[in-house]
Amino acid sequence: MKTIITVSAALILGLSSCKAQSKYNIKTAKTYAEISVKTDGKWEGRKYIGGTVFKNVDKLKLAPEHTDHSFDIRYEGPGWESNRIGYRLYLDWRNAIDIFGKKTSEMILPIVGQDNFDSYHEMSDWGADILKAGKGIGIGSIDRYLDNKKLHFYEVDSTLAYVQNKVNESKVKVNYFGWKTASDKIDFTSELTIKPDQLYTQHTIKASKEIQGICTGIVKQKNAELLKKESKNKKWAYLATYGTQSLVPDKLGMAIFYETSTIENVADTDLDYLLVFKPTAKATSFYFLGAWEQEKDGIKNKEEFIKYVDERLEVLNKKGKM
């Protein structure tokens, strides 16, 4: 029999990462980020066996044994959410970002995966995992694309992940040291920030040296239409998809907003729509979002989604930031 934990009852779970931030109160918060690990089991090969309790931490050095489905990290990596939507990053070679569709404005990440490792794939009162990333890039995550292949994060010397919660934002930061792809080895930083009342995440990336092929993108799904548009000043643009592309299945829109001057090319691949960045060692920021029809007062159709992303693009056109 499954143990059902309600959202309100679970808000006290796993909140050690917030204790040092006295002004932050998850019961009234509109954003939240966490990373939650097991420490009372043991490694057998690349699987974490045993352990009964997940513990939230502010900082995690990834175990060298860790890979996909190792069962040592709750929902496989750090998560972050606003009162409208949630996201998670697979903290392994896939490095994809997934979406938690929310039917409530409460913070739900403290209960996700507590009763069963992957129970979040089943629809519940709070919502569910609604995106099938598969072998794709998910939404707004990072990979490297060379010679028509994604090279992933198979070889990394070490990975450090951090979470931070403030009254007006929550953040996940990941430092990849010694990421090796092709003949290059670099350090790479990924910083993901979410704000109250928003669907979007700001993603700021930085490589330690200039290399070709760093990319982001949107995973392709059946029954989804590709949408593109540039801002009036030509400095910003979006790449988006909309259609019956959630796991439910029902309507889901996804979009990435980017500075046109940072992109070398757009690649239409078998698995993904990719935005390939120009080589740079400077920090680069872009924005990504999901819009699910079952969100409270959510976006219900293509016309509403286009209106929404066009409004966000106009903000970028006028202000240069969201």
mmCIF file of N, CA and C in Angstrom, residues 190-289:
data_model
loop_
_atom_site.group_PDB
_atom_site.id
_atom_site.type_symbol
_atom_site.label_atom_id
_atom_site.label_comp_id
_atom_site.label_asym_id
_atom_site.label_seq_id
_atom_site.Cartn_x
_atom_site.Cartn_y
_atom_site.Cartn_z
ATOM 1 N N SER A 190 26.473 26.239 -14.553
ATOM 2 C CA SER A 190 25.070 26.381 -14.927
ATOM 3 C C SER A 190 24.313 26.924 -13.724
ATOM 4 N N GLU A 191 23.616 28.051 -13.900
ATOM 5 C CA GLU A 191 22.874 28.672 -12.802
ATOM 6 C C GLU A 191 21.426 28.879 -13.223
ATOM 7 N N LEU A 192 20.496 28.316 -12.471
ATOM 8 C CA LEU A 192 19.077 28.308 -12.817
ATOM 9 C C LEU A 192 18.293 29.043 -11.742
ATOM 10 N N THR A 193 17.588 30.107 -12.139
ATOM 11 C CA THR A 193 16.899 30.974 -11.187
ATOM 12 C C THR A 193 15.424 31.088 -11.550
ATOM 13 N N ILE A 194 14.566 30.920 -10.545
ATOM 14 C CA ILE A 194 13.125 31.044 -10.755
ATOM 15 C C ILE A 194 12.558 32.072 -9.782
ATOM 16 N N LYS A 195 11.560 32.831 -10.235
ATOM 17 C CA LYS A 195 10.983 33.916 -9.444
ATOM 18 C C LYS A 195 9.496 33.693 -9.214
ATOM 19 N N PRO A 196 8.922 34.344 -8.202
ATOM 20 C CA PRO A 196 7.502 34.159 -7.893
ATOM 21 C C PRO A 196 6.588 34.525 -9.060
ATOM 22 N N ASP A 197 5.504 33.786 -9.172
ATOM 23 C CA ASP A 197 4.427 34.062 -10.131
ATOM 24 C C ASP A 197 4.836 33.881 -11.586
ATOM 25 N N GLN A 198 5.995 33.283 -11.831
ATOM 26 C CA GLN A 198 6.504 33.153 -13.192
ATOM 27 C C GLN A 198 6.584 31.682 -13.614
ATOM 28 N N LEU A 199 6.456 31.461 -14.927
ATOM 29 C CA LEU A 199 6.686 30.145 -15.505
ATOM 30 C C LEU A 199 8.141 29.940 -15.901
ATOM 31 N N TYR A 200 8.859 31.015 -16.153
ATOM 32 C CA TYR A 200 10.195 30.910 -16.747
ATOM 33 C C TYR A 200 11.287 30.676 -15.709
ATOM 34 N N THR A 201 12.352 30.056 -16.171
ATOM 35 C CA THR A 201 13.623 29.959 -15.452
ATOM 36 C C THR A 201 14.666 30.734 -16.248
ATOM 37 N N GLN A 202 15.442 31.554 -15.555
ATOM 38 C CA GLN A 202 16.603 32.184 -16.192
ATOM 39 C C GLN A 202 17.784 31.233 -16.056
ATOM 40 N N HIS A 203 18.415 30.912 -17.175
ATOM 41 C CA HIS A 203 19.550 29.986 -17.175
ATOM 42 C C HIS A 203 20.788 30.747 -17.624
ATOM 43 N N THR A 204 21.755 30.862 -16.720
ATOM 44 C CA THR A 204 23.018 31.544 -17.023
ATOM 45 C C THR A 204 24.127 30.508 -17.059
ATOM 46 N N ILE A 205 24.840 30.454 -18.178
ATOM 47 C CA ILE A 205 25.882 29.449 -18.378
ATOM 48 C C ILE A 205 27.223 30.118 -18.630
ATOM 49 N N LYS A 206 28.293 29.408 -18.286
ATOM 50 C CA LYS A 206 29.640 29.950 -18.519
ATOM 51 C C LYS A 206 30.632 28.806 -18.677
ATOM 52 N N ALA A 207 31.382 28.836 -19.759
ATOM 53 C CA ALA A 207 32.438 27.860 -20.021
ATOM 54 C C ALA A 207 33.790 28.477 -19.681
ATOM 55 N N SER A 208 34.739 27.647 -19.263
ATOM 56 C CA SER A 208 36.060 28.164 -18.881
ATOM 57 C C SER A 208 36.912 28.533 -20.084
ATOM 58 N N LYS A 209 36.527 28.043 -21.268
ATOM 59 C CA LYS A 209 37.213 28.453 -22.498
ATOM 60 C C LYS A 209 36.259 28.314 -23.679
ATOM 61 N N GLU A 210 36.591 28.948 -24.773
ATOM 62 C CA GLU A 210 35.752 28.920 -25.960
ATOM 63 C C GLU A 210 35.845 27.566 -26.664
ATOM 64 N N ILE A 211 34.682 26.935 -26.834
ATOM 65 C CA ILE A 211 34.636 25.710 -27.630
ATOM 66 C C ILE A 211 33.369 25.735 -28.487
ATOM 67 N N GLN A 212 33.418 25.040 -29.598
ATOM 68 C CA GLN A 212 32.281 24.946 -30.492
ATOM 69 C C GLN A 212 31.227 23.981 -29.943
ATOM 70 N N GLY A 213 29.961 24.297 -30.189
ATOM 71 C CA GLY A 213 28.911 23.303 -30.039
ATOM 72 C C GLY A 213 28.109 23.301 -28.759
ATOM 73 N N ILE A 214 28.425 24.176 -27.776
ATOM 74 C CA ILE A 214 27.583 24.238 -26.587
ATOM 75 C C ILE A 214 26.167 24.586 -27.028
ATOM 76 N N CYS A 215 25.180 23.839 -26.541
ATOM 77 C CA CYS A 215 23.820 24.038 -27.043
ATOM 78 C C CYS A 215 22.781 23.879 -25.945
ATOM 79 N N THR A 216 21.600 24.413 -26.236
ATOM 80 C CA THR A 216 20.399 24.162 -25.445
ATOM 81 C C THR A 216 19.294 23.797 -26.426
ATOM 82 N N GLY A 217 18.081 23.576 -25.938
ATOM 83 C CA GLY A 217 17.027 23.247 -26.883
ATOM 84 C C GLY A 217 15.768 22.718 -26.237
ATOM 85 N N ILE A 218 14.899 22.185 -27.097
ATOM 86 C CA ILE A 218 13.607 21.625 -26.697
ATOM 87 C C ILE A 218 13.477 20.243 -27.315
ATOM 88 N N VAL A 219 13.122 19.258 -26.498
ATOM 89 C CA VAL A 219 12.927 17.908 -27.011
ATOM 90 C C VAL A 219 11.717 17.872 -27.947
ATOM 91 N N LYS A 220 11.849 17.138 -29.025
ATOM 92 C CA LYS A 220 10.727 16.986 -29.964
ATOM 93 C C LYS A 220 9.705 15.998 -29.408
ATOM 94 N N GLN A 221 8.438 16.332 -29.585
ATOM 95 C CA GLN A 221 7.354 15.426 -29.232
ATOM 96 C C GLN A 221 6.380 15.330 -30.410
ATOM 97 N N LYS A 222 5.706 14.207 -30.506
ATOM 98 C CA LYS A 222 4.674 14.066 -31.531
ATOM 99 C C LYS A 222 3.541 15.049 -31.240
ATOM 100 N N ASN A 223 2.863 15.468 -32.265
ATOM 101 C CA ASN A 223 1.689 16.335 -32.147
ATOM 102 C C ASN A 223 2.006 17.721 -31.608
ATOM 103 N N ALA A 224 3.268 18.162 -31.747
ATOM 104 C CA ALA A 224 3.652 19.507 -31.314
ATOM 105 C C ALA A 224 4.097 20.322 -32.518
ATOM 106 N N GLU A 225 3.669 21.567 -32.546
ATOM 107 C CA GLU A 225 4.004 22.477 -33.640
ATOM 108 C C GLU A 225 5.173 23.366 -33.238
ATOM 109 N N LEU A 226 6.104 23.585 -34.151
ATOM 110 C CA LEU A 226 7.237 24.460 -33.903
ATOM 111 C C LEU A 226 6.836 25.903 -34.185
ATOM 112 N N LEU A 227 7.217 26.805 -33.254
ATOM 113 C CA LEU A 227 6.906 28.231 -33.371
ATOM 114 C C LEU A 227 8.183 29.037 -33.197
ATOM 115 N N LYS A 228 8.353 30.084 -34.010
ATOM 116 C CA LYS A 228 9.539 30.939 -33.919
ATOM 117 C C LYS A 228 9.128 32.394 -34.101
ATOM 118 N N LYS A 229 9.874 33.290 -33.442
ATOM 119 C CA LYS A 229 9.619 34.720 -33.651
ATOM 120 C C LYS A 229 10.802 35.539 -33.148
ATOM 121 N N GLU A 230 11.108 36.636 -33.835
ATOM 122 C CA GLU A 230 12.125 37.605 -33.410
ATOM 123 C C GLU A 230 11.449 38.841 -32.837
ATOM 124 N N SER A 231 12.140 39.491 -31.895
ATOM 125 C CA SER A 231 11.643 40.749 -31.348
ATOM 126 C C SER A 231 11.753 41.853 -32.396
ATOM 127 N N LYS A 232 11.069 42.957 -32.152
ATOM 128 C CA LYS A 232 11.068 44.064 -33.104
ATOM 129 C C LYS A 232 12.468 44.623 -33.335
ATOM 130 N N ASN A 233 13.279 44.638 -32.280
ATOM 131 C CA ASN A 233 14.642 45.171 -32.419
ATOM 132 C C ASN A 233 15.653 44.123 -32.875
ATOM 133 N N LYS A 234 15.167 42.897 -33.131
ATOM 134 C CA LYS A 234 15.981 41.790 -33.651
ATOM 135 C C LYS A 234 17.037 41.283 -32.667
ATOM 136 N N LYS A 235 16.985 41.768 -31.426
ATOM 137 C CA LYS A 235 17.992 41.360 -30.445
ATOM 138 C C LYS A 235 17.603 40.083 -29.701
ATOM 139 N N TRP A 236 16.315 39.789 -29.670
ATOM 140 C CA TRP A 236 15.831 38.609 -28.961
ATOM 141 C C TRP A 236 14.932 37.786 -29.878
ATOM 142 N N ALA A 237 14.791 36.532 -29.554
ATOM 143 C CA ALA A 237 13.897 35.659 -30.314
ATOM 144 C C ALA A 237 13.449 34.518 -29.411
ATOM 145 N N TYR A 238 12.417 33.820 -29.852
ATOM 146 C CA TYR A 238 12.059 32.594 -29.148
ATOM 147 C C TYR A 238 11.929 31.428 -30.114
ATOM 148 N N LEU A 239 12.190 30.255 -29.565
ATOM 149 C CA LEU A 239 11.957 28.958 -30.202
ATOM 150 C C LEU A 239 10.975 28.250 -29.290
ATOM 151 N N ALA A 240 9.844 27.796 -29.829
ATOM 152 C CA ALA A 240 8.804 27.225 -28.983
ATOM 153 C C ALA A 240 8.106 26.066 -29.677
ATOM 154 N N THR A 241 7.449 25.239 -28.870
ATOM 155 C CA THR A 241 6.592 24.187 -29.397
ATOM 156 C C THR A 241 5.288 24.204 -28.617
ATOM 157 N N TYR A 242 4.212 23.789 -29.273
ATOM 158 C CA TYR A 242 2.925 23.708 -28.585
ATOM 159 C C TYR A 242 2.099 22.571 -29.187
ATOM 160 N N GLY A 243 1.371 21.885 -28.320
ATOM 161 C CA GLY A 243 0.496 20.823 -28.784
ATOM 162 C C GLY A 243 0.184 19.834 -27.685
ATOM 163 N N THR A 244 -0.428 18.716 -28.066
ATOM 164 C CA THR A 244 -0.725 17.644 -27.114
ATOM 165 C C THR A 244 0.545 16.819 -26.951
ATOM 166 N N GLN A 245 1.458 17.363 -26.126
ATOM 167 C CA GLN A 245 2.791 16.772 -26.013
ATOM 168 C C GLN A 245 3.198 16.443 -24.577
ATOM 169 N N SER A 246 2.261 16.543 -23.642
ATOM 170 C CA SER A 246 2.584 16.125 -22.279
ATOM 171 C C SER A 246 2.384 14.626 -22.141
ATOM 172 N N LEU A 247 2.837 14.075 -21.024
ATOM 173 C CA LEU A 247 2.681 12.653 -20.756
ATOM 174 C C LEU A 247 1.254 12.282 -20.386
ATOM 175 N N VAL A 248 0.399 13.267 -20.143
ATOM 176 C CA VAL A 248 -0.936 12.980 -19.616
ATOM 177 C C VAL A 248 -1.770 12.048 -20.513
ATOM 178 N N PRO A 249 -2.000 12.336 -21.820
ATOM 179 C CA PRO A 249 -1.495 13.458 -22.609
ATOM 180 C C PRO A 249 -2.495 14.619 -22.649
ATOM 181 N N ASP A 250 -1.966 15.855 -22.647
ATOM 182 C CA ASP A 250 -2.776 17.035 -22.847
ATOM 183 C C ASP A 250 -1.887 18.166 -23.341
ATOM 184 N N LYS A 251 -2.410 19.380 -23.345
ATOM 185 C CA LYS A 251 -1.712 20.497 -23.978
ATOM 186 C C LYS A 251 -0.548 20.993 -23.121
ATOM 187 N N LEU A 252 0.588 21.179 -23.789
ATOM 188 C CA LEU A 252 1.787 21.708 -23.143
ATOM 189 C C LEU A 252 2.528 22.582 -24.139
ATOM 190 N N GLY A 253 2.924 23.757 -23.690
ATOM 191 C CA GLY A 253 3.789 24.618 -24.487
ATOM 192 C C GLY A 253 5.152 24.728 -23.843
ATOM 193 N N MET A 254 6.193 24.793 -24.665
ATOM 194 C CA MET A 254 7.560 25.002 -24.172
ATOM 195 C C MET A 254 8.228 26.064 -25.031
ATOM 196 N N ALA A 255 9.055 26.897 -24.410
ATOM 197 C CA ALA A 255 9.704 27.982 -25.150
ATOM 198 C C ALA A 255 11.059 28.305 -24.558
ATOM 199 N N ILE A 256 11.973 28.733 -25.428
ATOM 200 C CA ILE A 256 13.268 29.277 -25.025
ATOM 201 C C ILE A 256 13.408 30.661 -25.655
ATOM 202 N N PHE A 257 13.768 31.644 -24.833
ATOM 203 C CA PHE A 257 14.012 33.006 -25.284
ATOM 204 C C PHE A 257 15.521 33.260 -25.235
ATOM 205 N N TYR A 258 16.082 33.750 -26.329
ATOM 206 C CA TYR A 258 17.530 33.882 -26.406
ATOM 207 C C TYR A 258 17.928 35.155 -27.146
ATOM 208 N N GLU A 259 19.125 35.630 -26.826
ATOM 209 C CA GLU A 259 19.690 36.760 -27.567
ATOM 210 C C GLU A 259 20.189 36.242 -28.913
ATOM 211 N N THR A 260 19.734 36.864 -29.977
ATOM 212 C CA THR A 260 20.092 36.384 -31.315
ATOM 213 C C THR A 260 21.595 36.450 -31.565
ATOM 214 N N SER A 261 22.279 37.406 -30.938
ATOM 215 C CA SER A 261 23.719 37.566 -31.163
ATOM 216 C C SER A 261 24.539 36.446 -30.554
ATOM 217 N N THR A 262 23.925 35.630 -29.661
ATOM 218 C CA THR A 262 24.673 34.556 -28.986
ATOM 219 C C THR A 262 24.585 33.225 -29.721
ATOM 220 N N ILE A 263 23.713 33.137 -30.733
ATOM 221 C CA ILE A 263 23.429 31.849 -31.378
ATOM 222 C C ILE A 263 24.138 31.740 -32.729
ATOM 223 N N GLU A 264 24.852 30.616 -32.907
ATOM 224 C CA GLU A 264 25.552 30.349 -34.153
ATOM 225 C C GLU A 264 24.634 29.715 -35.184
ATOM 226 N N ASN A 265 23.802 28.758 -34.751
ATOM 227 C CA ASN A 265 22.845 28.155 -35.671
ATOM 228 C C ASN A 265 21.753 27.418 -34.902
ATOM 229 N N VAL A 266 20.655 27.134 -35.599
ATOM 230 C CA VAL A 266 19.563 26.345 -35.049
ATOM 231 C C VAL A 266 19.563 25.002 -35.767
ATOM 232 N N ALA A 267 19.646 23.926 -34.993
ATOM 233 C CA ALA A 267 19.732 22.584 -35.578
ATOM 234 C C ALA A 267 18.431 21.831 -35.336
ATOM 235 N N ASP A 268 17.852 21.325 -36.408
ATOM 236 C CA ASP A 268 16.646 20.510 -36.337
ATOM 237 C C ASP A 268 17.088 19.051 -36.425
ATOM 238 N N THR A 269 17.137 18.373 -35.287
ATOM 239 C CA THR A 269 17.654 17.007 -35.234
ATOM 240 C C THR A 269 16.513 16.008 -35.047
ATOM 241 N N ASP A 270 16.843 14.725 -35.050
ATOM 242 C CA ASP A 270 15.822 13.697 -34.884
ATOM 243 C C ASP A 270 15.124 13.796 -33.531
ATOM 244 N N LEU A 271 15.870 14.184 -32.491
ATOM 245 C CA LEU A 271 15.333 14.182 -31.135
ATOM 246 C C LEU A 271 14.947 15.553 -30.613
ATOM 247 N N ASP A 272 15.614 16.602 -31.099
ATOM 248 C CA ASP A 272 15.488 17.921 -30.494
ATOM 249 C C ASP A 272 15.508 19.036 -31.532
ATOM 250 N N TYR A 273 15.003 20.199 -31.101
ATOM 251 C CA TYR A 273 15.309 21.467 -31.744
ATOM 252 C C TYR A 273 16.411 22.110 -30.901
ATOM 253 N N LEU A 274 17.582 22.316 -31.491
ATOM 254 C CA LEU A 274 18.735 22.788 -30.734
ATOM 255 C C LEU A 274 19.127 24.209 -31.132
ATOM 256 N N LEU A 275 19.501 25.000 -30.137
ATOM 257 C CA LEU A 275 20.112 26.308 -30.319
ATOM 258 C C LEU A 275 21.585 26.168 -29.976
ATOM 259 N N VAL A 276 22.445 26.339 -30.955
ATOM 260 C CA VAL A 276 23.886 26.158 -30.760
ATOM 261 C C VAL A 276 24.527 27.531 -30.548
ATOM 262 N N PHE A 277 25.178 27.676 -29.402
ATOM 263 C CA PHE A 277 25.774 28.961 -29.043
ATOM 264 C C PHE A 277 27.091 29.207 -29.775
ATOM 265 N N LYS A 278 27.386 30.481 -30.020
ATOM 266 C CA LYS A 278 28.708 30.851 -30.514
ATOM 267 C C LYS A 278 29.737 30.573 -29.418
ATOM 268 N N PRO A 279 30.933 30.145 -29.771
ATOM 269 C CA PRO A 279 31.949 29.896 -28.741
ATOM 270 C C PRO A 279 32.234 31.159 -27.944
ATOM 271 N N THR A 280 32.235 31.036 -26.615
ATOM 272 C CA THR A 280 32.534 32.169 -25.751
ATOM 273 C C THR A 280 32.927 31.668 -24.367
ATOM 274 N N ALA A 281 33.741 32.450 -23.680
ATOM 275 C CA ALA A 281 34.057 32.176 -22.281
ATOM 276 C C ALA A 281 33.346 33.176 -21.370
ATOM 277 N N LYS A 282 32.470 33.987 -21.950
ATOM 278 C CA LYS A 282 31.684 34.943 -21.175
ATOM 279 C C LYS A 282 30.377 34.294 -20.737
ATOM 280 N N ALA A 283 29.805 34.814 -19.662
ATOM 281 C CA ALA A 283 28.522 34.310 -19.192
ATOM 282 C C ALA A 283 27.423 34.655 -20.199
ATOM 283 N N THR A 284 26.536 33.712 -20.433
ATOM 284 C CA THR A 284 25.414 33.888 -21.357
ATOM 285 C C THR A 284 24.134 33.497 -20.642
ATOM 286 N N SER A 285 23.101 34.343 -20.773
ATOM 287 C CA SER A 285 21.816 34.056 -20.136
ATOM 288 C C SER A 285 20.723 33.901 -21.178
ATOM 289 N N PHE A 286 19.818 32.976 -20.910
ATOM 290 C CA PHE A 286 18.616 32.812 -21.712
ATOM 291 C C PHE A 286 17.499 32.389 -20.770
ATOM 292 N N TYR A 287 16.298 32.268 -21.285
ATOM 293 C CA TYR A 287 15.133 31.929 -20.470
ATOM 294 C C TYR A 287 14.382 30.767 -21.113
ATOM 295 N N PHE A 288 13.846 29.875 -20.281
ATOM 296 C CA PHE A 288 13.003 28.813 -20.805
ATOM 297 C C PHE A 288 11.770 28.654 -19.925
ATOM 298 N N LEU A 289 10.718 28.087 -20.495
ATOM 299 C CA LEU A 289 9.498 27.904 -19.720
ATOM 300 C C LEU A 289 8.648 26.772 -20.275
#
